[in-house]
PDB file of C-alpha atoms and ligand atoms in Angstrom:
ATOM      1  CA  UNK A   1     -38.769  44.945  56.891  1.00 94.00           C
ATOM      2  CA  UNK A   2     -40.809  47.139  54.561  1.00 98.00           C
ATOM      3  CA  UNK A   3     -38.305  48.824  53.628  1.00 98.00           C
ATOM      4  CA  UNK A   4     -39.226  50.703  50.142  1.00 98.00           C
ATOM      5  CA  UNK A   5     -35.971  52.647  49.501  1.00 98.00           C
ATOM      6  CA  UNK A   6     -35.126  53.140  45.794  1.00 98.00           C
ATOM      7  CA  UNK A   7     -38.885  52.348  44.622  1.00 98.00           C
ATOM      8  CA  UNK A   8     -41.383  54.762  43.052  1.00 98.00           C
ATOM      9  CA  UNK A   9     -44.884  54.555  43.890  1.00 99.00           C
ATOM     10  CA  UNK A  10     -47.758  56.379  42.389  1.00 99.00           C
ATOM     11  CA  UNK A  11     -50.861  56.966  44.871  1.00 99.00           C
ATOM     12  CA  UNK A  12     -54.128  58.241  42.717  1.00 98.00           C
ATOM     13  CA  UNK A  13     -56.189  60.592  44.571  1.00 98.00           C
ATOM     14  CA  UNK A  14     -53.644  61.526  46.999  1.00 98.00           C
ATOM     15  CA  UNK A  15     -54.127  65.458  47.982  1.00 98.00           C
ATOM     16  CA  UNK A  16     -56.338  63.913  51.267  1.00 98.00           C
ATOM     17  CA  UNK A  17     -57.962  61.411  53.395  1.00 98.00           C
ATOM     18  CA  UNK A  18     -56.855  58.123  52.716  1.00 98.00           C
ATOM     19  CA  UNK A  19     -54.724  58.504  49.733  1.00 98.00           C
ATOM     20  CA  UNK A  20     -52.767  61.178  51.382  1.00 98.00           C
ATOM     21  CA  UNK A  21     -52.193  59.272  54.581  1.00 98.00           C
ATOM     22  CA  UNK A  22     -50.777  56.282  52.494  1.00 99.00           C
ATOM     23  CA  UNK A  23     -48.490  58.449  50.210  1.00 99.00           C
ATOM     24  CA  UNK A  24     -46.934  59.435  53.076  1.00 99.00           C
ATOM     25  CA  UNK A  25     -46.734  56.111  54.736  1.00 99.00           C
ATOM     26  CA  UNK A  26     -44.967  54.502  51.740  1.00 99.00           C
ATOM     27  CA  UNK A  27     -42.837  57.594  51.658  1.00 99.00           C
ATOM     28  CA  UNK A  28     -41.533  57.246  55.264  1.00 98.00           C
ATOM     29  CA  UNK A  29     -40.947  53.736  54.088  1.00 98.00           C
ATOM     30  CA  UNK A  30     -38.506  55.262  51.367  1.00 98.00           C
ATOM     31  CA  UNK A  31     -40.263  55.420  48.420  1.00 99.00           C
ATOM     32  CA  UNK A  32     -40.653  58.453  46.407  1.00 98.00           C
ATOM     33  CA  UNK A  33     -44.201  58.913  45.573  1.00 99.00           C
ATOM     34  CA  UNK A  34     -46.111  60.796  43.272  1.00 99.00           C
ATOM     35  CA  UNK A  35     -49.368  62.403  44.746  1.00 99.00           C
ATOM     36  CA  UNK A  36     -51.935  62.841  42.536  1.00 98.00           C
ATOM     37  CA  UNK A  37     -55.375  64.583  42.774  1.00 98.00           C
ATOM     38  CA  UNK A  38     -57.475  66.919  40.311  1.00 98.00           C
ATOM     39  CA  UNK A  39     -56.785  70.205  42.568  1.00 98.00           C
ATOM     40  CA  UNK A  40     -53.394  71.708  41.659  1.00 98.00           C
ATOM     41  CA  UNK A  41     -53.312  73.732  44.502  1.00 98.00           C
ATOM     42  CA  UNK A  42     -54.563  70.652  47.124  1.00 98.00           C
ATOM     43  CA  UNK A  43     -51.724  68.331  45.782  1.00 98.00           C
ATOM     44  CA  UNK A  44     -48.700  71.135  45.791  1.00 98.00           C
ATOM     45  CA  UNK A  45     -49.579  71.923  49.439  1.00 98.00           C
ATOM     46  CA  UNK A  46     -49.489  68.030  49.960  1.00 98.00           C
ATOM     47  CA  UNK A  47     -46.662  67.520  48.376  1.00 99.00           C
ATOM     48  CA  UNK A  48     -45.476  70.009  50.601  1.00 98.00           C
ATOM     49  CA  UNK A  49     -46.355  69.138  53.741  1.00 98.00           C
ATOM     50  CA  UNK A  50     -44.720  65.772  53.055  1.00 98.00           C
ATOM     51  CA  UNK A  51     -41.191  67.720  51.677  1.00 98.00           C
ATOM     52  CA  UNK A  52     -41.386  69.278  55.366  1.00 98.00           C
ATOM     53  CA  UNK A  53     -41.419  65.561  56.562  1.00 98.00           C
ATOM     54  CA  UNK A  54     -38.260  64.213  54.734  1.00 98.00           C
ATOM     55  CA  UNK A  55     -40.106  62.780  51.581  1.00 99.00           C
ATOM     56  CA  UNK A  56     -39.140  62.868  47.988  1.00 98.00           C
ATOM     57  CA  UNK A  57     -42.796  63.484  47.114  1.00 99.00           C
ATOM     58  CA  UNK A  58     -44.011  64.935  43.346  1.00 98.00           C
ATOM     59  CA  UNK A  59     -46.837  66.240  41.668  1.00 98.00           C
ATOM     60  CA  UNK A  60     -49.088  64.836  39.093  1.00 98.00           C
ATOM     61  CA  UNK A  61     -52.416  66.675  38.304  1.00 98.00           C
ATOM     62  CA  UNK A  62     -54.766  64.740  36.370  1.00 98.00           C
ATOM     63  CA  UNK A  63     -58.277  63.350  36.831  1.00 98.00           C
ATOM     64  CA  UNK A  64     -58.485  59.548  36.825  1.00 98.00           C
ATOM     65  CA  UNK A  65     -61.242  59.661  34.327  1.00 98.00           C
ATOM     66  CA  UNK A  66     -59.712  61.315  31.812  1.00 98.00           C
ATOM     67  CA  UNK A  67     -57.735  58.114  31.015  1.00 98.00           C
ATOM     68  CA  UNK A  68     -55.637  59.252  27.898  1.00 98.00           C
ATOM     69  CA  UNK A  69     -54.323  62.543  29.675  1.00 98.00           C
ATOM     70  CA  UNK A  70     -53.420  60.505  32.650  1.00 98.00           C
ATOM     71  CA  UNK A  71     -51.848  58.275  31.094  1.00 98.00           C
ATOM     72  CA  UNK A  72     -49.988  61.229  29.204  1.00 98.00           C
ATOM     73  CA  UNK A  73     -48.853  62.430  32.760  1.00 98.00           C
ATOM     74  CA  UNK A  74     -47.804  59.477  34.619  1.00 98.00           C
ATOM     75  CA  UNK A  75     -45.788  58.771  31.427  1.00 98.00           C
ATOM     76  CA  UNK A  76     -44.134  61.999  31.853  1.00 98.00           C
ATOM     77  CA  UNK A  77     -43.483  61.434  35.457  1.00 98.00           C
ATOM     78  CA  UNK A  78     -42.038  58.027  34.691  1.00 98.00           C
ATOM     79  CA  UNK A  79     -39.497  59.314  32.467  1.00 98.00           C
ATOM     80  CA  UNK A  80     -39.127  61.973  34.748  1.00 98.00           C
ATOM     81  CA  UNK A  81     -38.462  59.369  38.198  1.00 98.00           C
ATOM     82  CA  UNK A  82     -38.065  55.913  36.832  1.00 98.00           C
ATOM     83  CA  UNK A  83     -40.385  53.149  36.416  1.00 98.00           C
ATOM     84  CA  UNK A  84     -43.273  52.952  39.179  1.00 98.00           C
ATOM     85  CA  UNK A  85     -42.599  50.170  40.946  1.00 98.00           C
ATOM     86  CA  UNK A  86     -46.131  50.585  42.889  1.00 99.00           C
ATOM     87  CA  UNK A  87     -49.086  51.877  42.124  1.00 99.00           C
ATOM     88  CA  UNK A  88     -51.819  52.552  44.552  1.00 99.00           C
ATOM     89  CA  UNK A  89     -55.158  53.485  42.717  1.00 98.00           C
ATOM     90  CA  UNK A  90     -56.955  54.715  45.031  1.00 98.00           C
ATOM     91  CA  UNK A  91     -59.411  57.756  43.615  1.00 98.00           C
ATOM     92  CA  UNK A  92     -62.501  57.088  44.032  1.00 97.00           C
ATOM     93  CA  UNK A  93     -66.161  58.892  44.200  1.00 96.00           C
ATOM     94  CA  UNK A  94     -69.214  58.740  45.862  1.00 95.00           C
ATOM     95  CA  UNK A  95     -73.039  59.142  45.164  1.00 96.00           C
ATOM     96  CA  UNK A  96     -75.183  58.803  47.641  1.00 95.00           C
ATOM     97  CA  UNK A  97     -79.276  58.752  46.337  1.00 97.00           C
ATOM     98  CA  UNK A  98     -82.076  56.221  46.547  1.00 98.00           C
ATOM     99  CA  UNK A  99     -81.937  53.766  44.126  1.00 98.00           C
ATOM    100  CA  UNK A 100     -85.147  55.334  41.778  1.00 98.00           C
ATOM    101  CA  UNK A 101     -83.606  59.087  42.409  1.00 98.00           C
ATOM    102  CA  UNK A 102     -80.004  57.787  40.157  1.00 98.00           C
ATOM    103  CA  UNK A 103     -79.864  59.067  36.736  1.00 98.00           C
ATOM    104  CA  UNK A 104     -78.646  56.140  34.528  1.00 98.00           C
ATOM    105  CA  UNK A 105     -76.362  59.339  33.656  1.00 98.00           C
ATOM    106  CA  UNK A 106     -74.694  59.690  37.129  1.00 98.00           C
ATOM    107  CA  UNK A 107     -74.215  55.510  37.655  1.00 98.00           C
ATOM    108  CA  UNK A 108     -72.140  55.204  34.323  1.00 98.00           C
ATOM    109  CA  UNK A 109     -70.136  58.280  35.751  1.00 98.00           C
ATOM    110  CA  UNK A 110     -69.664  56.998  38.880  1.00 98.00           C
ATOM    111  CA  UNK A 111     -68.807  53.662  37.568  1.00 98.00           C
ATOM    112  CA  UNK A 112     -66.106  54.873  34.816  1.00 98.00           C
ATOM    113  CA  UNK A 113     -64.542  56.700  37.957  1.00 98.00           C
ATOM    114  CA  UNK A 114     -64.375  54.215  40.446  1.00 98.00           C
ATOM    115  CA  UNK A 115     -63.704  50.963  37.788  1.00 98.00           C
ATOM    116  CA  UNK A 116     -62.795  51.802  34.522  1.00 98.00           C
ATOM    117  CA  UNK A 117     -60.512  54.735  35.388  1.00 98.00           C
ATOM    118  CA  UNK A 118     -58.961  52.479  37.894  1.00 98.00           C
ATOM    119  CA  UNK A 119     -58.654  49.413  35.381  1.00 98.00           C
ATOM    120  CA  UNK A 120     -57.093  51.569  32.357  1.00 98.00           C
ATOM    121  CA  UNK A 121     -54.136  53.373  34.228  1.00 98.00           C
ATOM    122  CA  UNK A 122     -53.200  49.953  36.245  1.00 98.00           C
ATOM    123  CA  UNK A 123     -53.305  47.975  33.404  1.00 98.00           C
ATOM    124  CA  UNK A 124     -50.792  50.833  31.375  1.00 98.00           C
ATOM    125  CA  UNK A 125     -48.824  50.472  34.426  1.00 98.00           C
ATOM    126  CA  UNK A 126     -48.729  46.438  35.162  1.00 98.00           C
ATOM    127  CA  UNK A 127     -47.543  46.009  31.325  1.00 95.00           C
ATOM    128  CA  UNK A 128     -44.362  48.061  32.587  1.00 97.00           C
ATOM    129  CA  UNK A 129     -44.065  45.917  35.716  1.00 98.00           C
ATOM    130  CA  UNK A 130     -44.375  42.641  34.674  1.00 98.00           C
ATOM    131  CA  UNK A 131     -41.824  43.447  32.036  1.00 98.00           C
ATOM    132  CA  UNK A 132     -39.191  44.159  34.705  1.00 98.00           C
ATOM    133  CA  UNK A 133     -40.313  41.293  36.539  1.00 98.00           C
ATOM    134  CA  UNK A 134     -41.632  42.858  39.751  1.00 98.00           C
ATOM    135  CA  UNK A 135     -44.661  45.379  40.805  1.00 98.00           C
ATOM    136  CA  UNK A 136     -47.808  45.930  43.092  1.00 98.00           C
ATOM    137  CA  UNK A 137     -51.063  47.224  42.233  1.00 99.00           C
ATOM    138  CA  UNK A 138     -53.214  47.835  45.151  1.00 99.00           C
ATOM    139  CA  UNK A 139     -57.005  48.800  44.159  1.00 98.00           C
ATOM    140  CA  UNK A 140     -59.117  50.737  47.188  1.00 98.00           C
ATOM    141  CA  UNK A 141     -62.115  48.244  47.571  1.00 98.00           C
ATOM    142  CA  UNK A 142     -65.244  48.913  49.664  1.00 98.00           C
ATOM    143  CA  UNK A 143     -66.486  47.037  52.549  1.00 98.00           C
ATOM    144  CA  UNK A 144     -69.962  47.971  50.896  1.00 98.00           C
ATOM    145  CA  UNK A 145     -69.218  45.716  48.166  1.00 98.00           C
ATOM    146  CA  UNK A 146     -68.322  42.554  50.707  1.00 98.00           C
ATOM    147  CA  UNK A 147     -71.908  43.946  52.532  1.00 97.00           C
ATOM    148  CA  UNK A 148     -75.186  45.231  50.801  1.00 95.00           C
ATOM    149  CA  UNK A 149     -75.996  49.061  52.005  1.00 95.00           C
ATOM    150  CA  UNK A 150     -78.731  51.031  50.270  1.00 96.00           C
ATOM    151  CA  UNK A 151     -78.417  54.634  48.444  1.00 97.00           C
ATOM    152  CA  UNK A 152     -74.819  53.670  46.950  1.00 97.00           C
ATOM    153  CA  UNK A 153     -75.619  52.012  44.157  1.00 98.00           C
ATOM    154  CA  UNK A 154     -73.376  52.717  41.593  1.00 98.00           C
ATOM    155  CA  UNK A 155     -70.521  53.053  44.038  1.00 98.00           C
ATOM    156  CA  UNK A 156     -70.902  49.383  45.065  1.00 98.00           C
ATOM    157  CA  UNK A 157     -71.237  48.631  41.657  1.00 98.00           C
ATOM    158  CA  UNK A 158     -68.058  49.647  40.540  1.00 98.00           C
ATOM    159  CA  UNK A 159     -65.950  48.509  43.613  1.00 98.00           C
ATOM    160  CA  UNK A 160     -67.389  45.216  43.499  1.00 98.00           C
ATOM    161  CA  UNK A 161     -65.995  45.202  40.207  1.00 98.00           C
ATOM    162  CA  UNK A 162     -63.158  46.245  41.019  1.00 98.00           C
ATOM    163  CA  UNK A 163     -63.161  43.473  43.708  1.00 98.00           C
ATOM    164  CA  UNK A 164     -63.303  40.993  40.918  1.00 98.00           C
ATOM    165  CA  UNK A 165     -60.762  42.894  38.917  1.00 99.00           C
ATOM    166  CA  UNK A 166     -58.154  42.439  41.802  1.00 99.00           C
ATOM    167  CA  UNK A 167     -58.636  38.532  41.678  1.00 98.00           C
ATOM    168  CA  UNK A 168     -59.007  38.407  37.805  1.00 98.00           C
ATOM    169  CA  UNK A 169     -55.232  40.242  37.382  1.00 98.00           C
ATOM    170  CA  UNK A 170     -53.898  38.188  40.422  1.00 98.00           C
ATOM    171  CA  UNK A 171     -54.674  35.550  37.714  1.00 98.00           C
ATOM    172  CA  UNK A 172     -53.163  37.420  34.872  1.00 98.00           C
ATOM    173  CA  UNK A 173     -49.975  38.672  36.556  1.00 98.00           C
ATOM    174  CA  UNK A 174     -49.627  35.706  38.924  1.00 98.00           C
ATOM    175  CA  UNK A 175     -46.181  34.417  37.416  1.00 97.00           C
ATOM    176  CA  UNK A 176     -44.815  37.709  36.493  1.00 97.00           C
ATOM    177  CA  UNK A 177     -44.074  39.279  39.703  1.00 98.00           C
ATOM    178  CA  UNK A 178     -46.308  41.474  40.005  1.00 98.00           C
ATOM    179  CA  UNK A 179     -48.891  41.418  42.961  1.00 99.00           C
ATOM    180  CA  UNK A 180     -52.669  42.669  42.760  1.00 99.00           C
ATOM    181  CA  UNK A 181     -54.623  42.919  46.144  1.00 99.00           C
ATOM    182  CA  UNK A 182     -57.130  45.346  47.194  1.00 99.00           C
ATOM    183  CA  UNK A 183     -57.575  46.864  50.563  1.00 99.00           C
ATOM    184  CA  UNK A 184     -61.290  47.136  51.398  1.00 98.00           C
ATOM    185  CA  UNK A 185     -61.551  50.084  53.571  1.00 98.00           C
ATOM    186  CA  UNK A 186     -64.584  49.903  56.473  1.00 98.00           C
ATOM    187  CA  UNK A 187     -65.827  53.951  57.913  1.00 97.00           C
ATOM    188  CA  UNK A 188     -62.996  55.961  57.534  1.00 98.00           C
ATOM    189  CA  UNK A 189     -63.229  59.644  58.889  1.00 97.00           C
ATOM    190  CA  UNK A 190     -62.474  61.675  55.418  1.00 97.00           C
ATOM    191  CA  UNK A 191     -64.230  64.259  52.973  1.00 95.00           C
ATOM    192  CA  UNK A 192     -65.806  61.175  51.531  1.00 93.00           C
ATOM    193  CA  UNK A 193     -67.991  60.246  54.485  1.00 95.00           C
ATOM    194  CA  UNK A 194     -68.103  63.916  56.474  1.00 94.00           C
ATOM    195  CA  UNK A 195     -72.061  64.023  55.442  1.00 91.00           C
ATOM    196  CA  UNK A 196     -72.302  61.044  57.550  1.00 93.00           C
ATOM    197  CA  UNK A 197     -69.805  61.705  60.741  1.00 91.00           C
ATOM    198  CA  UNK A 198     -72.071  64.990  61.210  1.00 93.00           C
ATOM    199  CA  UNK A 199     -75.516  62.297  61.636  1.00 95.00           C
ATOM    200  CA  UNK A 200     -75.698  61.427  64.745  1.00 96.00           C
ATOM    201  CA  UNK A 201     -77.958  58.893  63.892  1.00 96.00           C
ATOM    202  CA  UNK A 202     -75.457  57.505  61.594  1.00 96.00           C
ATOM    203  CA  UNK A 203     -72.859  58.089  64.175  1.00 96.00           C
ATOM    204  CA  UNK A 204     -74.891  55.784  66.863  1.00 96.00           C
ATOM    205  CA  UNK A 205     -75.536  53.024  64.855  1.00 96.00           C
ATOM    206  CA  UNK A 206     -71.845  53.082  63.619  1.00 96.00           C
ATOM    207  CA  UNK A 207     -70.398  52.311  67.429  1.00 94.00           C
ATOM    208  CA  UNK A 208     -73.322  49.488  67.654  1.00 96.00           C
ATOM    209  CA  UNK A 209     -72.183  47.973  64.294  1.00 97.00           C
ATOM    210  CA  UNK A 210     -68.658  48.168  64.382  1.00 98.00           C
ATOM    211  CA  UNK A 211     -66.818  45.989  66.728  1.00 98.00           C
ATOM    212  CA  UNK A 212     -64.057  48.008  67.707  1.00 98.00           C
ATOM    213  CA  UNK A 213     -66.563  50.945  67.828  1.00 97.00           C
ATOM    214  CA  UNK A 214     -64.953  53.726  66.076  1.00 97.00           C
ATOM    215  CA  UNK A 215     -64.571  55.293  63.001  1.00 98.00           C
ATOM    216  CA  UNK A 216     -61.269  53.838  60.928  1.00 98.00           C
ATOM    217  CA  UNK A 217     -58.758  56.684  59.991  1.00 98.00           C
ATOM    218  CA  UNK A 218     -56.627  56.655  57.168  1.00 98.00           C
ATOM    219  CA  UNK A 219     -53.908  55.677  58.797  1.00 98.00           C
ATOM    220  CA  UNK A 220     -55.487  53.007  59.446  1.00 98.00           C
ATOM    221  CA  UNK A 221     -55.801  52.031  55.531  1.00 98.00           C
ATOM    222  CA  UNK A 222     -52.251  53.101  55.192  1.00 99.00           C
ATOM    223  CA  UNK A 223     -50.123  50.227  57.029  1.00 98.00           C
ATOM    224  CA  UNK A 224     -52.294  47.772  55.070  1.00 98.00           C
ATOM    225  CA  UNK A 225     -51.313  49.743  52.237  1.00 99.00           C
ATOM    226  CA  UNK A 226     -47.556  49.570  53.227  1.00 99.00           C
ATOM    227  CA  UNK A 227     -47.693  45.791  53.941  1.00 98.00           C
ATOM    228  CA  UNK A 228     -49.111  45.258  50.514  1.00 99.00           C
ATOM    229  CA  UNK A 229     -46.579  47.575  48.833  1.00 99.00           C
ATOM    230  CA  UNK A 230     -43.577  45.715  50.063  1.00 98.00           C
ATOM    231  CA  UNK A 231     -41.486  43.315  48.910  1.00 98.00           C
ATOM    232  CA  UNK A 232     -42.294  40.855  51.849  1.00 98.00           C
ATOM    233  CA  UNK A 233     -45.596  40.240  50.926  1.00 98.00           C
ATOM    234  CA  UNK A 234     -45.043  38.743  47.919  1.00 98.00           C
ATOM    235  CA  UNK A 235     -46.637  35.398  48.236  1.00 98.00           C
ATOM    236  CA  UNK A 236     -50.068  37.984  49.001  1.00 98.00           C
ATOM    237  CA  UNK A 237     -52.108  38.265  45.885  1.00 99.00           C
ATOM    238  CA  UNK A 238     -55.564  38.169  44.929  1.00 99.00           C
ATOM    239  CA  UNK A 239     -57.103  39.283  48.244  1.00 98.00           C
ATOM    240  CA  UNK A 240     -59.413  42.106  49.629  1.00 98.00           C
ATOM    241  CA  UNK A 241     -57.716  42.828  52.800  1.00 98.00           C
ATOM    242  CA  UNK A 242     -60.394  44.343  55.000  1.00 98.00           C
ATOM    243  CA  UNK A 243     -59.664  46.878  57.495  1.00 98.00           C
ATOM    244  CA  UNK A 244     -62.747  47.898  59.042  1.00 98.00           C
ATOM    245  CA  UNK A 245     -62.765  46.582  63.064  1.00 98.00           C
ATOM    246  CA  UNK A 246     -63.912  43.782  62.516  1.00 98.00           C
ATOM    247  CA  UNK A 247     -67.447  45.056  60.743  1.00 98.00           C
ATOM    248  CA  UNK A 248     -67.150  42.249  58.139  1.00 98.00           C
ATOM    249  CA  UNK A 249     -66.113  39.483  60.482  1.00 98.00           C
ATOM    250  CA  UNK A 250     -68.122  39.639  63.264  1.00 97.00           C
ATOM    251  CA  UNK A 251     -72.268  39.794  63.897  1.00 91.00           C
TER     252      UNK A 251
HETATM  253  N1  NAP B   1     -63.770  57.113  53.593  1.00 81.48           N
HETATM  254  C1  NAP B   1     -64.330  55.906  53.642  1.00 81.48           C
HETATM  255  O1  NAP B   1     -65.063  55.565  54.591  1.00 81.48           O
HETATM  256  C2  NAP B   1     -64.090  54.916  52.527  1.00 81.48           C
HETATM  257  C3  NAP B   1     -64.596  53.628  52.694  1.00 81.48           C
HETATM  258  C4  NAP B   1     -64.394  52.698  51.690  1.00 81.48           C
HETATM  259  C5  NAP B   1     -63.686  53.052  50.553  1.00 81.48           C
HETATM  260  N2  NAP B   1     -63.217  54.322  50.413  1.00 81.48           N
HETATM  261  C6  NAP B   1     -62.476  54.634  49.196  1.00 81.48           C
HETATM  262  O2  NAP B   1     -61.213  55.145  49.521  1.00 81.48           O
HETATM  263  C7  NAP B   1     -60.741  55.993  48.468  1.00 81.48           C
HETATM  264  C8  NAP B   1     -60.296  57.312  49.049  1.00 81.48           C
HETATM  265  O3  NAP B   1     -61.404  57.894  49.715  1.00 81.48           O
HETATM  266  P1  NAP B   1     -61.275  59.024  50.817  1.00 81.48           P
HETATM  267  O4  NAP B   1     -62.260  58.693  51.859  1.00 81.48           O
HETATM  268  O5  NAP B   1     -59.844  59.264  51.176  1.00 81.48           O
HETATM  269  O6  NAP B   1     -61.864  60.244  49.951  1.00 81.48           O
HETATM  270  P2  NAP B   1     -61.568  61.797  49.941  1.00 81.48           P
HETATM  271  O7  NAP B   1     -61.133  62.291  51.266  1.00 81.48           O
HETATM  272  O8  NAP B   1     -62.758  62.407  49.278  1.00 81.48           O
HETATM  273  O9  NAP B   1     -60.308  61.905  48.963  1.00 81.48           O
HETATM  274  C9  NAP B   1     -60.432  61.550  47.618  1.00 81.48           C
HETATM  275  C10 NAP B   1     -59.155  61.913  46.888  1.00 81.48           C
HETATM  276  O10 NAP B   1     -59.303  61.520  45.527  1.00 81.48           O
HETATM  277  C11 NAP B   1     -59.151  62.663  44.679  1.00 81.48           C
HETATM  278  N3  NAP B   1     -60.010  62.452  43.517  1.00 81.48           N
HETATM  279  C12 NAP B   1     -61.361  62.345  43.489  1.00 81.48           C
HETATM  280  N4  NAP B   1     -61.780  62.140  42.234  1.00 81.48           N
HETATM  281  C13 NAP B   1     -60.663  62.115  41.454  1.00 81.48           C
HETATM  282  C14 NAP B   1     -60.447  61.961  40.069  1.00 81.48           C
HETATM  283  N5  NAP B   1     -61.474  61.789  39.225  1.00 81.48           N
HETATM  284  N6  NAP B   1     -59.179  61.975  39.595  1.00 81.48           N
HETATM  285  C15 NAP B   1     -58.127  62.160  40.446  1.00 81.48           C
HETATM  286  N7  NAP B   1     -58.287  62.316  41.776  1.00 81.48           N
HETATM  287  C16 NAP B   1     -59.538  62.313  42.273  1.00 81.48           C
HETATM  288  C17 NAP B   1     -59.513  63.846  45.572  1.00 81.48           C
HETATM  289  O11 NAP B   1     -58.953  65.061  45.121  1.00 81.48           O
HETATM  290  P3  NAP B   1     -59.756  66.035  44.080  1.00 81.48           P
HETATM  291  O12 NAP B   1     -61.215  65.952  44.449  1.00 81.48           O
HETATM  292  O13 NAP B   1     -59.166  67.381  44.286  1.00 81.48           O
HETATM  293  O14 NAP B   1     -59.459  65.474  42.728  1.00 81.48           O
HETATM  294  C18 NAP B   1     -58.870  63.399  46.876  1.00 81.48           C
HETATM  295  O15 NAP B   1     -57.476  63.600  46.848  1.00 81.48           O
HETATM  296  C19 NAP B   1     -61.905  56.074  47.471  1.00 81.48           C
HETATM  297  O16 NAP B   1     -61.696  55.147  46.432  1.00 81.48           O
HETATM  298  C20 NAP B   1     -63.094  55.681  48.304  1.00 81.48           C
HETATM  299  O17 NAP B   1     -64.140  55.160  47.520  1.00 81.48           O
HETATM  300  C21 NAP B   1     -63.393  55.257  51.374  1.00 81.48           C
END
């Protein structure tokens, strides 16, 4: 099962963390995936690291937000590879301020980032898809936009958009083949959140909150990101899967 030999997925923000941990995870399912980041010299070296590991892994340097040269380079890589077949839009930003201390400025930034960005390139890529009669877009939710937290603002903004986005296209692509679910990642241990696994305050309410007790890795994120990609779950569409220990589930 899961077996994603002769498909080509593209995995946005890729040269770390969670992105990096799924690229890989798809590609020791057989795809060939395209790693993406802004960094040219973060996303070569992950692209190598995963070339050391067996995987047909590629480049793709653009920034999310720039929509029309991204588009420009996926195009490029799709007439380089073959059609994507999955697309796993993961980039994403954070912003962490008090609510008064946000410059309208920064929330549209954010925003653009973590929704439109996101919205533009799957939507260029989904027309392909549901043309050929199969795909998956996976969006990278937020557990803080299934819970309220304070000082994110704009972040939970945009992902809760982007939750509604994932059950809007389910909708849209629903008898086309193509699948659109979201993973909705709980504290994973990455750049994103190292401000916060060096509080120990932070750190003590975390093992209190969480049921399983722990910080989530991004491995973690990347099996739900595997089961999503494949074939077999095709009758999954439209959801947020959480993957968080249980933080959403239980009080
Ligand atoms: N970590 C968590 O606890 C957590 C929880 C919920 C949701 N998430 C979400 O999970 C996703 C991945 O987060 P992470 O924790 O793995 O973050 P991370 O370690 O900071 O990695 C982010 C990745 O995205 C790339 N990136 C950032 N902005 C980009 C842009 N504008 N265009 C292209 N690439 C960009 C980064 O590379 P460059 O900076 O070099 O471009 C890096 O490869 C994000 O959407 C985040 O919101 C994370």
């Amino acid at each position: 099962m899961f077996d994603l030999a002769g498909q080509v997925a593209l995995v946005t923000g890729s040269s770390r963390g969670i992105g990096l941990a799924s690229a890989r995870a798809l590609g020791k399912q057989g795809a060939t995936v395209i790693l993406n980041g802004r960094n040219a010299v973060a996303v070569e070296e992950a692209v190598g690291l995963l070339r050391e590991e067996g995987i047909a892994a590629h480049v793709a340097i653009f920034d999310v937000a720039d929509v029309e040269g991204a588009k420009r380079v996926v195009d490029a890589k799709v007439a380089e590879l073959g059609a994507i077949d999955i697309l796993f839009a993961n980039a994403g930003v954070q912003y962490r301020a008090p609510l008064f201390s946000v410059p309208q400025s920064e929330f549209e930034r954010i925003v653009f980032t973590n929704l439109t960005a996101q919205w533009a390139l799957g939507r260029h890529l989904a027309a392909g898809m549901a043309s050929r009669g199969h795909g998956r877009i996976i969006f990278t939710g937020s557990i803080t936009a299934i819970l309220g937290r304070r000082d994110i603002t704009a972040y939970v903004a945009a992902k809760s958009a982007l939750h509604g986005v994932t059950r809007q296209w389910a909708a849209e692509f629903a008898d086309s083949g193509v699948t659109v679910n979201a993973v909705a990642p709980g504290y994973i241990r990455t750049e994103l959140t190292e401000a916060l696994w060096h509080d120990e305050a932070f750190n003590a309410w975390l093992v209190e909150r969480v049921p399983q007790k722990r910080w989530g890795s991004p491995e973690d994120i990347a099996s739900a990101v595997v089961f999503l990609a494949a074939r077999e779950s095709g009758f999954v569409t439209g959801q947020i899967l959480a993957v968080d220990g249980g933080t959403t589930s239980v009080l």
